[in-house]
CSV table of C-alpha atoms in Angstrom, one decimal:
chain,number,residue,atom,x,y,z
A,1,MET,CA,22.9,34.6,38.3
A,2,ASN,CA,26.2,36.5,38.4
A,3,SER,CA,26.7,40.2,37.9
A,4,SER,CA,27.7,39.9,34.3
A,5,GLU,CA,24.6,37.9,33.5
A,6,GLU,CA,22.5,40.4,35.4
A,7,SER,CA,23.9,43.2,33.4
A,8,ALA,CA,23.4,41.4,30.1
A,9,VAL,CA,19.7,40.9,30.9
A,10,THR,CA,18.8,44.0,32.8
A,11,GLY,CA,21.5,46.5,32.0
A,12,MET,CA,21.0,49.7,30.1
A,13,SER,CA,22.7,49.8,26.8
A,14,ALA,CA,24.3,52.7,24.9
A,15,GLY,CA,21.4,52.4,22.5
A,16,ARG,CA,17.8,53.2,23.6
A,17,PRO,CA,17.4,53.6,27.3
A,18,ALA,CA,14.4,51.8,28.8
A,19,LEU,CA,12.9,54.9,30.4
A,20,ARG,CA,9.3,54.0,29.4
A,21,MET,CA,9.2,50.9,31.6
A,22,GLY,CA,8.5,51.3,35.2
A,23,PRO,CA,10.4,49.5,37.9
A,24,ALA,CA,7.8,46.7,38.2
A,25,GLU,CA,7.9,46.2,34.5
A,26,LEU,CA,11.7,46.2,34.4
A,27,VAL,CA,11.9,43.6,37.2
A,28,GLN,CA,9.3,41.4,35.6
A,29,ALA,CA,10.9,41.6,32.1
A,30,ALA,CA,14.3,40.8,33.6
A,31,ALA,CA,12.9,37.8,35.5
A,32,MET,CA,11.1,36.5,32.4
A,33,ALA,CA,14.2,37.0,30.2
A,34,ARG,CA,16.3,35.2,32.8
A,35,ARG,CA,13.9,32.2,32.7
A,36,PHE,CA,13.8,32.1,28.9
A,37,TYR,CA,17.3,32.9,27.9
A,38,LEU,CA,19.4,31.6,30.8
A,39,GLU,CA,17.3,28.8,32.3
A,40,GLY,CA,15.8,27.5,29.0
A,41,LYS,CA,12.2,27.6,30.2
A,42,SER,CA,9.4,27.7,27.6
A,43,LYS,CA,7.0,30.7,27.2
A,44,ILE,CA,4.2,28.5,28.5
A,45,GLN,CA,6.1,27.6,31.6
A,46,ILE,CA,6.9,31.2,32.2
A,47,ALA,CA,3.3,32.2,31.7
A,48,GLU,CA,2.1,29.7,34.3
A,49,GLU,CA,4.7,30.9,36.8
A,50,PHE,CA,3.8,34.6,36.5
A,51,GLY,CA,0.1,34.0,36.0
A,52,VAL,CA,-0.1,35.7,32.6
A,53,SER,CA,-0.8,34.5,29.0
A,54,ARG,CA,2.0,33.2,26.9
A,55,PHE,CA,1.2,36.0,24.5
A,56,LYS,CA,2.0,38.5,27.3
A,57,VAL,CA,5.3,36.6,27.9
A,58,ALA,CA,6.1,36.9,24.1
A,59,ARG,CA,5.4,40.6,24.1
A,60,VAL,CA,7.6,41.2,27.2
A,61,LEU,CA,10.5,39.3,25.7
A,62,GLU,CA,10.1,41.2,22.4
A,63,THR,CA,10.1,44.5,24.3
A,64,ALA,CA,13.1,43.4,26.3
A,65,LEU,CA,15.0,42.9,23.0
A,66,GLU,CA,13.7,46.2,21.5
A,67,ARG,CA,14.7,48.2,24.6
A,68,ASP,CA,18.1,46.5,24.8
A,69,LEU,CA,17.4,45.0,28.2
A,70,VAL,CA,18.6,41.7,26.6
A,71,ARG,CA,21.6,41.5,24.5
A,72,ILE,CA,22.2,38.3,22.4
A,73,GLU,CA,25.7,37.6,21.2
A,74,ILE,CA,26.5,34.8,18.8
A,75,ARG,CA,30.1,33.7,19.2
A,76,VAL,CA,32.1,31.2,17.2
A,77,PRO,CA,35.9,30.5,17.4
A,78,ALA,CA,37.9,33.3,16.0
A,79,GLU,CA,39.2,31.2,13.1
A,80,LEU,CA,35.7,30.4,11.8
A,81,ASP,CA,33.9,32.9,9.6
A,82,ALA,CA,30.2,32.3,10.3
A,83,GLU,CA,28.9,34.9,7.9
A,84,ARG,CA,30.9,33.7,4.9
A,85,SER,CA,30.1,30.1,5.8
A,86,ASP,CA,26.3,30.7,5.8
A,87,ARG,CA,26.4,32.7,2.5
A,88,LEU,CA,28.5,30.0,0.8
A,89,ARG,CA,26.2,27.3,2.0
A,90,ALA,CA,23.2,29.1,0.6
A,91,ARG,CA,24.8,30.0,-2.7
A,92,TYR,CA,25.7,26.4,-3.6
A,93,GLY,CA,22.9,24.6,-1.8
A,94,LEU,CA,25.4,22.9,0.4
A,95,ARG,CA,24.5,20.8,3.4
A,96,HIS,CA,27.4,22.2,5.4
A,97,ALA,CA,29.9,25.0,4.6
A,98,VAL,CA,32.7,25.9,7.0
A,99,VAL,CA,35.0,28.8,6.1
A,100,VAL,CA,38.2,29.2,8.0
A,101,GLU,CA,40.3,32.4,8.3
A,102,SER,CA,43.2,32.2,5.9
A,103,PRO,CA,46.5,32.3,7.7
A,104,ALA,CA,47.9,35.9,7.9
A,105,GLN,CA,51.1,34.7,6.2
A,106,ALA,CA,49.2,32.8,3.5
A,107,VAL,CA,50.5,33.3,-0.1
A,108,GLU,CA,48.9,32.4,-3.4
A,109,GLU,CA,51.4,29.5,-3.9
A,110,SER,CA,50.2,27.7,-0.8
A,111,PRO,CA,46.8,26.2,-1.2
A,112,ASP,CA,45.0,24.1,1.4
A,113,PRO,CA,46.3,25.6,4.7
A,114,GLU,CA,46.8,22.8,7.2
A,115,ASN,CA,44.2,24.3,9.5
A,116,LEU,CA,41.6,23.2,7.0
A,117,GLY,CA,42.4,19.6,7.9
A,118,GLU,CA,42.0,20.3,11.6
A,119,VAL,CA,38.6,21.9,11.1
A,120,ALA,CA,37.6,19.1,8.7
A,121,ALA,CA,38.6,16.5,11.3
A,122,ASP,CA,36.2,18.2,13.8
A,123,LEU,CA,33.4,18.2,11.1
A,124,LEU,CA,33.8,14.5,10.5
A,125,GLY,CA,33.6,14.0,14.2
A,126,GLU,CA,30.1,15.6,13.9
A,127,LEU,CA,28.9,13.9,10.7
A,128,VAL,CA,30.1,10.3,11.2
A,129,THR,CA,27.8,8.1,13.4
A,130,GLU,CA,28.3,4.6,14.7
A,131,GLY,CA,28.1,2.0,12.0
A,132,ASP,CA,28.9,4.4,9.1
A,133,VAL,CA,31.4,3.6,6.4
A,134,LEU,CA,33.8,6.5,5.9
A,135,GLY,CA,35.6,6.8,2.6
A,136,LEU,CA,38.9,8.8,2.2
A,137,ALA,CA,40.3,9.8,-1.1
A,138,TRP,CA,43.9,10.7,-1.8
A,139,GLY,CA,44.9,14.3,-1.2
A,140,ARG,CA,47.1,16.4,0.9
A,141,SER,CA,44.2,18.0,2.7
A,142,THR,CA,42.6,14.6,3.6
A,143,ILE,CA,46.0,13.4,4.9
A,144,HIS,CA,46.2,16.5,7.1
A,145,MET,CA,42.6,15.9,8.2
A,146,ALA,CA,43.3,12.3,9.2
A,147,ALA,CA,46.4,13.3,11.1
A,148,ALA,CA,44.3,15.7,13.1
A,149,LEU,CA,41.5,13.2,14.0
A,150,ASP,CA,41.0,12.7,17.7
A,151,ARG,CA,37.5,11.4,17.8
A,152,LEU,CA,35.3,9.2,15.6
A,153,PRO,CA,32.4,6.9,16.4
A,154,PRO,CA,33.0,3.2,15.6
A,155,CYS,CA,33.0,2.9,11.8
A,156,THR,CA,34.6,1.2,8.9
A,157,VAL,CA,37.1,3.2,6.9
A,158,VAL,CA,37.8,2.5,3.2
A,159,GLN,CA,40.2,4.1,0.8
A,160,LEU,CA,38.5,5.6,-2.3
A,161,THR,CA,41.5,6.0,-4.6
A,162,GLY,CA,44.9,4.7,-5.2
A,163,VAL,CA,48.0,6.6,-4.0
A,164,TYR,CA,50.1,9.3,-5.8
A,165,ASP,CA,53.1,7.0,-5.6
A,166,ALA,CA,52.9,3.4,-4.3
A,167,GLY,CA,56.3,3.9,-2.8
A,168,THR,CA,55.0,6.6,-0.4
A,169,ALA,CA,51.9,4.8,0.6
A,170,GLU,CA,52.9,4.7,4.3
A,171,ARG,CA,53.0,8.5,4.3
A,172,GLY,CA,49.9,9.0,2.3
A,173,SER,CA,46.3,7.9,2.0
A,174,VAL,CA,47.0,4.4,3.2
A,175,GLU,CA,48.3,5.8,6.5
A,176,ALA,CA,45.3,8.2,6.6
A,177,VAL,CA,42.9,5.2,6.4
A,178,ARG,CA,44.8,3.4,9.1
A,179,ARG,CA,44.8,6.5,11.3
A,180,ALA,CA,41.0,7.0,10.9
A,181,ALA,CA,40.3,3.4,11.7
A,182,GLN,CA,42.6,3.5,14.7
A,183,VAL,CA,40.7,6.5,16.1
A,184,SER,CA,37.3,5.0,15.5
A,185,GLY,CA,38.2,1.4,16.5
A,186,GLY,CA,36.8,0.1,13.2
A,187,GLU,CA,38.1,-1.9,10.3
A,188,ALA,CA,40.4,-0.4,7.7
A,189,HIS,CA,40.3,-1.2,4.0
A,190,PRO,CA,43.3,0.4,2.3
A,191,ILE,CA,44.3,0.2,-1.3
A,192,TYR,CA,47.9,-0.7,-2.0
A,193,ALA,CA,48.1,0.5,-5.6
A,194,PRO,CA,49.0,3.7,-7.6
A,195,MET,CA,46.1,5.9,-8.5
A,196,LEU,CA,47.2,6.2,-12.2
A,197,LEU,CA,48.3,3.2,-14.3
A,198,PRO,CA,50.0,3.1,-17.7
A,199,ASP,CA,46.9,1.7,-19.5
A,200,PRO,CA,43.3,0.5,-18.9
A,201,ALA,CA,44.3,-3.2,-19.0
A,202,THR,CA,46.8,-2.8,-16.1
A,203,ALA,CA,44.2,-0.8,-14.1
A,204,ALA,CA,41.5,-3.5,-14.7
A,205,ALA,CA,43.9,-6.3,-13.6
A,206,LEU,CA,44.7,-4.4,-10.4
A,207,ARG,CA,41.0,-3.8,-9.6
A,208,ASN,CA,40.5,-7.6,-9.7
A,209,GLN,CA,43.2,-8.3,-7.1
A,210,THR,CA,41.7,-9.6,-3.9
A,211,GLY,CA,42.6,-6.7,-1.5
A,212,ILE,CA,41.7,-4.0,-4.0
A,213,ALA,CA,38.5,-5.7,-5.0
A,214,ARG,CA,37.5,-6.0,-1.3
A,215,ALA,CA,37.9,-2.3,-0.9
A,216,PHE,CA,35.8,-1.6,-4.0
A,217,GLU,CA,33.0,-3.7,-2.6
A,218,TYR,CA,32.6,-1.2,0.2
A,219,PHE,CA,32.2,1.8,-2.2
A,220,ASP,CA,28.4,1.3,-2.5
A,221,LYS,CA,28.3,1.2,1.4
A,222,VAL,CA,30.1,4.5,2.0
A,223,THR,CA,27.9,7.0,3.9
A,224,VAL,CA,30.4,9.8,4.4
A,225,ALA,CA,33.3,10.6,2.2
A,226,ALA,CA,36.2,13.1,2.4
A,227,VAL,CA,37.8,14.3,-0.9
A,228,SER,CA,40.3,16.9,-2.1
A,229,ILE,CA,40.1,19.2,-5.1
A,230,GLY,CA,42.9,20.2,-7.4
A,231,SER,CA,43.4,22.9,-10.0
A,232,TRP,CA,44.7,21.8,-13.4
A,233,GLU,CA,48.2,23.1,-12.9
A,234,PRO,CA,51.5,21.9,-11.6
A,235,GLY,CA,51.7,21.3,-7.9
A,236,ILE,CA,48.0,21.8,-7.3
A,237,SER,CA,46.7,18.5,-8.8
A,238,THR,CA,48.5,15.2,-8.2
A,239,VAL,CA,46.9,13.7,-11.3
A,240,HIS,CA,48.2,16.6,-13.4
A,241,ASP,CA,51.7,16.0,-12.1
A,242,MET,CA,51.5,12.2,-12.8
A,243,LEU,CA,50.8,12.7,-16.6
A,244,THR,CA,53.1,13.4,-19.4
A,245,ASP,CA,53.4,16.8,-21.0
A,246,GLU,CA,51.5,15.5,-24.1
A,247,GLU,CA,48.7,14.1,-21.9
A,248,ARG,CA,48.4,17.3,-19.9
A,249,ALA,CA,48.1,19.3,-23.1
A,250,HIS,CA,45.4,17.0,-24.4
A,251,TYR,CA,43.2,17.3,-21.3
A,252,ALA,CA,43.8,21.0,-21.1
A,253,SER,CA,42.5,21.2,-24.7
A,254,LEU,CA,39.2,19.7,-23.4
A,255,GLY,CA,38.8,22.6,-21.0
A,256,VAL,CA,39.8,20.9,-17.7
A,257,ALA,CA,39.5,23.4,-14.8
A,258,ALA,CA,39.5,21.0,-11.9
A,259,GLU,CA,40.3,17.5,-10.7
A,260,MET,CA,38.8,15.5,-7.9
A,261,SER,CA,39.7,11.8,-7.2
A,262,ALA,CA,41.1,11.5,-10.8
A,263,HIS,CA,37.8,12.9,-12.3
A,264,LEU,CA,38.2,15.9,-14.5
A,265,PHE,CA,35.7,18.8,-14.8
A,266,ASP,CA,35.4,21.9,-16.9
A,267,SER,CA,34.5,25.3,-15.4
A,268,ASP,CA,30.8,24.5,-15.6
A,269,GLY,CA,31.1,21.3,-13.6
A,270,ARG,CA,30.8,19.0,-16.6
A,271,ARG,CA,33.0,15.9,-16.6
A,272,VAL,CA,35.6,15.8,-19.4
A,273,GLY,CA,38.4,13.4,-20.3
A,274,ARG,CA,36.5,10.4,-19.0
A,275,ASP,CA,39.0,8.0,-20.6
A,276,LEU,CA,41.4,8.9,-17.9
A,277,GLY,CA,39.3,7.1,-15.4
A,278,GLU,CA,39.8,3.8,-17.2
A,279,ARG,CA,43.5,4.0,-16.2
A,280,CYS,CA,42.8,5.0,-12.6
A,281,ILE,CA,42.2,3.2,-9.3
A,282,THR,CA,39.4,5.4,-8.0
A,283,VAL,CA,35.8,5.5,-6.9
A,284,GLU,CA,33.5,6.1,-9.9
A,285,ALA,CA,31.7,9.5,-10.2
A,286,ASP,CA,28.3,7.9,-10.2
A,287,ARG,CA,29.1,6.1,-6.9
A,288,LEU,CA,30.3,9.4,-5.4
A,289,ARG,CA,27.0,11.0,-6.4
A,290,ARG,CA,25.2,8.3,-4.4
A,291,ILE,CA,27.1,8.8,-1.2
A,292,PRO,CA,24.9,10.8,1.2
A,293,GLU,CA,27.6,13.1,2.5
A,294,VAL,CA,30.7,14.1,0.4
A,295,VAL,CA,32.9,16.6,2.2
A,296,ALA,CA,35.4,18.5,0.0
A,297,ILE,CA,38.4,20.0,1.7
A,298,ALA,CA,40.2,22.7,-0.4
A,299,GLY,CA,41.2,26.3,-0.1
A,300,GLY,CA,43.5,29.0,-1.3
A,301,GLN,CA,43.2,31.5,-4.2
A,302,ARG,CA,44.8,29.1,-6.7
A,303,LYS,CA,42.1,26.5,-6.1
A,304,ALA,CA,39.1,28.8,-6.0
A,305,GLY,CA,38.1,28.3,-9.6
A,306,ALA,CA,38.5,24.5,-9.3
A,307,ILE,CA,36.4,24.5,-6.1
A,308,ASP,CA,33.6,26.4,-8.0
A,309,ALA,CA,33.8,23.9,-10.9
A,310,VAL,CA,33.5,20.8,-8.6
A,311,LEU,CA,30.7,22.3,-6.6
A,312,ARG,CA,28.8,22.9,-9.9
A,313,SER,CA,29.1,19.2,-10.6
A,314,GLY,CA,26.7,18.2,-7.9
A,315,LEU,CA,29.1,15.5,-6.5
A,316,VAL,CA,29.8,17.4,-3.3
A,317,THR,CA,27.4,18.1,-0.5
A,318,SER,CA,29.7,20.0,2.0
A,319,LEU,CA,32.8,22.1,1.9
A,320,VAL,CA,35.6,23.1,4.2
A,321,THR,CA,37.5,26.1,2.8
A,322,ASP,CA,39.2,29.3,3.7
A,323,THR,CA,38.3,33.0,3.3
A,324,ALA,CA,40.6,33.4,0.3
A,325,ALA,CA,38.7,30.9,-1.7
A,326,ALA,CA,35.3,31.8,-0.2
A,327,ASP,CA,35.6,35.4,-1.4
A,328,TYR,CA,36.1,34.2,-4.9
A,329,LEU,CA,33.3,31.7,-4.7
A,330,LEU,CA,30.8,34.3,-3.4
A,331,ALA,CA,31.6,36.7,-6.2
A,332,ALA,CA,31.8,34.1,-9.0
A,333,GLY,CA,29.4,34.5,-12.0
A,334,THR,CA,25.8,33.4,-12.0
A,335,ALA,CA,24.3,31.2,-9.3
A,336,PRO,CA,25.3,27.6,-9.9
A,337,ARG,CA,23.2,24.5,-9.6
A,338,PRO,CA,22.6,23.7,-5.9
A,339,ALA,CA,24.8,20.9,-4.8
A,340,LEU,CA,22.0,19.2,-2.9
A,341,ASP,CA,20.3,18.5,-6.2
A,342,ARG,CA,23.1,15.9,-6.8
A,343,ALA,CA,22.1,16.2,-10.5
A,344,ASP,CA,24.6,15.4,-13.2
A,345,PRO,CA,25.2,18.6,-15.3
A,346,ASP,CA,25.9,16.3,-18.3
A,347,GLY,CA,22.3,15.2,-18.1
A,348,PRO,CA,20.7,11.8,-17.3
């Protein structure tokens, strides 16, 4: 045990001095604390070594904490906000919530800082296990995440949506799927098609094409999915940007507050404008709801309201966001439906 460890266990703090404990008690408390906190021994093992009851060991360890003989520090990387993360997880009933410090130079017009993708890549490395099927939806944040991936167990990777522009597929979600599959050493099932088509008939015809149909067959097998969230405004939702002015006005009149994988939601998390889905190459909402782990990656003040809406939908189980969005979410209205219920706010 080095001197810093010794001082952490037996040192006197600036708080309450341990004057009521005699030298023998101090030595014994320090030894028991060393066994328990540094060596990982159980209270029963310590009791056997010192010839006392495990209840005596428990009392000594408790006293060591009360007298500041032991100091416990919980440290996470500076860019992670553990307190906000835990509060956000509890508020929305999420399985995982990771809040990243917003960049010091962040501005309202810059949603989804790139560091969200890096943290999300690490989270996927934790969540994905060998043999899983990983689904990736179109979005700037998921593309950043895929670029940051450096570890994944062997898994199949499938694209969950078409792309913003078929002409940019190599720089978008198709490349994200390829990158994830390369890192994992698994199969890749990309979708070479636009996300939004002119009409339902064209979309239906594309869904029946061999390559796209093969990708759709994997949708029911997806175990972990990564998705992006967009606000219903220019530059913050790719679907919004793909529509005509008349179409945008129509969906805005329905109360659209958020978009995720071409599904539209009002501020209460209810799906609206479902006819849009008939023109889109995307995973259906009901299939998303059946995926065991759906990780949303979104941040920034401009997306905060949209993130709240999507979390209320029950489609998402985990979230990677930043402090700017988290502060809004933690102060927003009444407590929403817990995400882990996975219940449809529109009813059965």
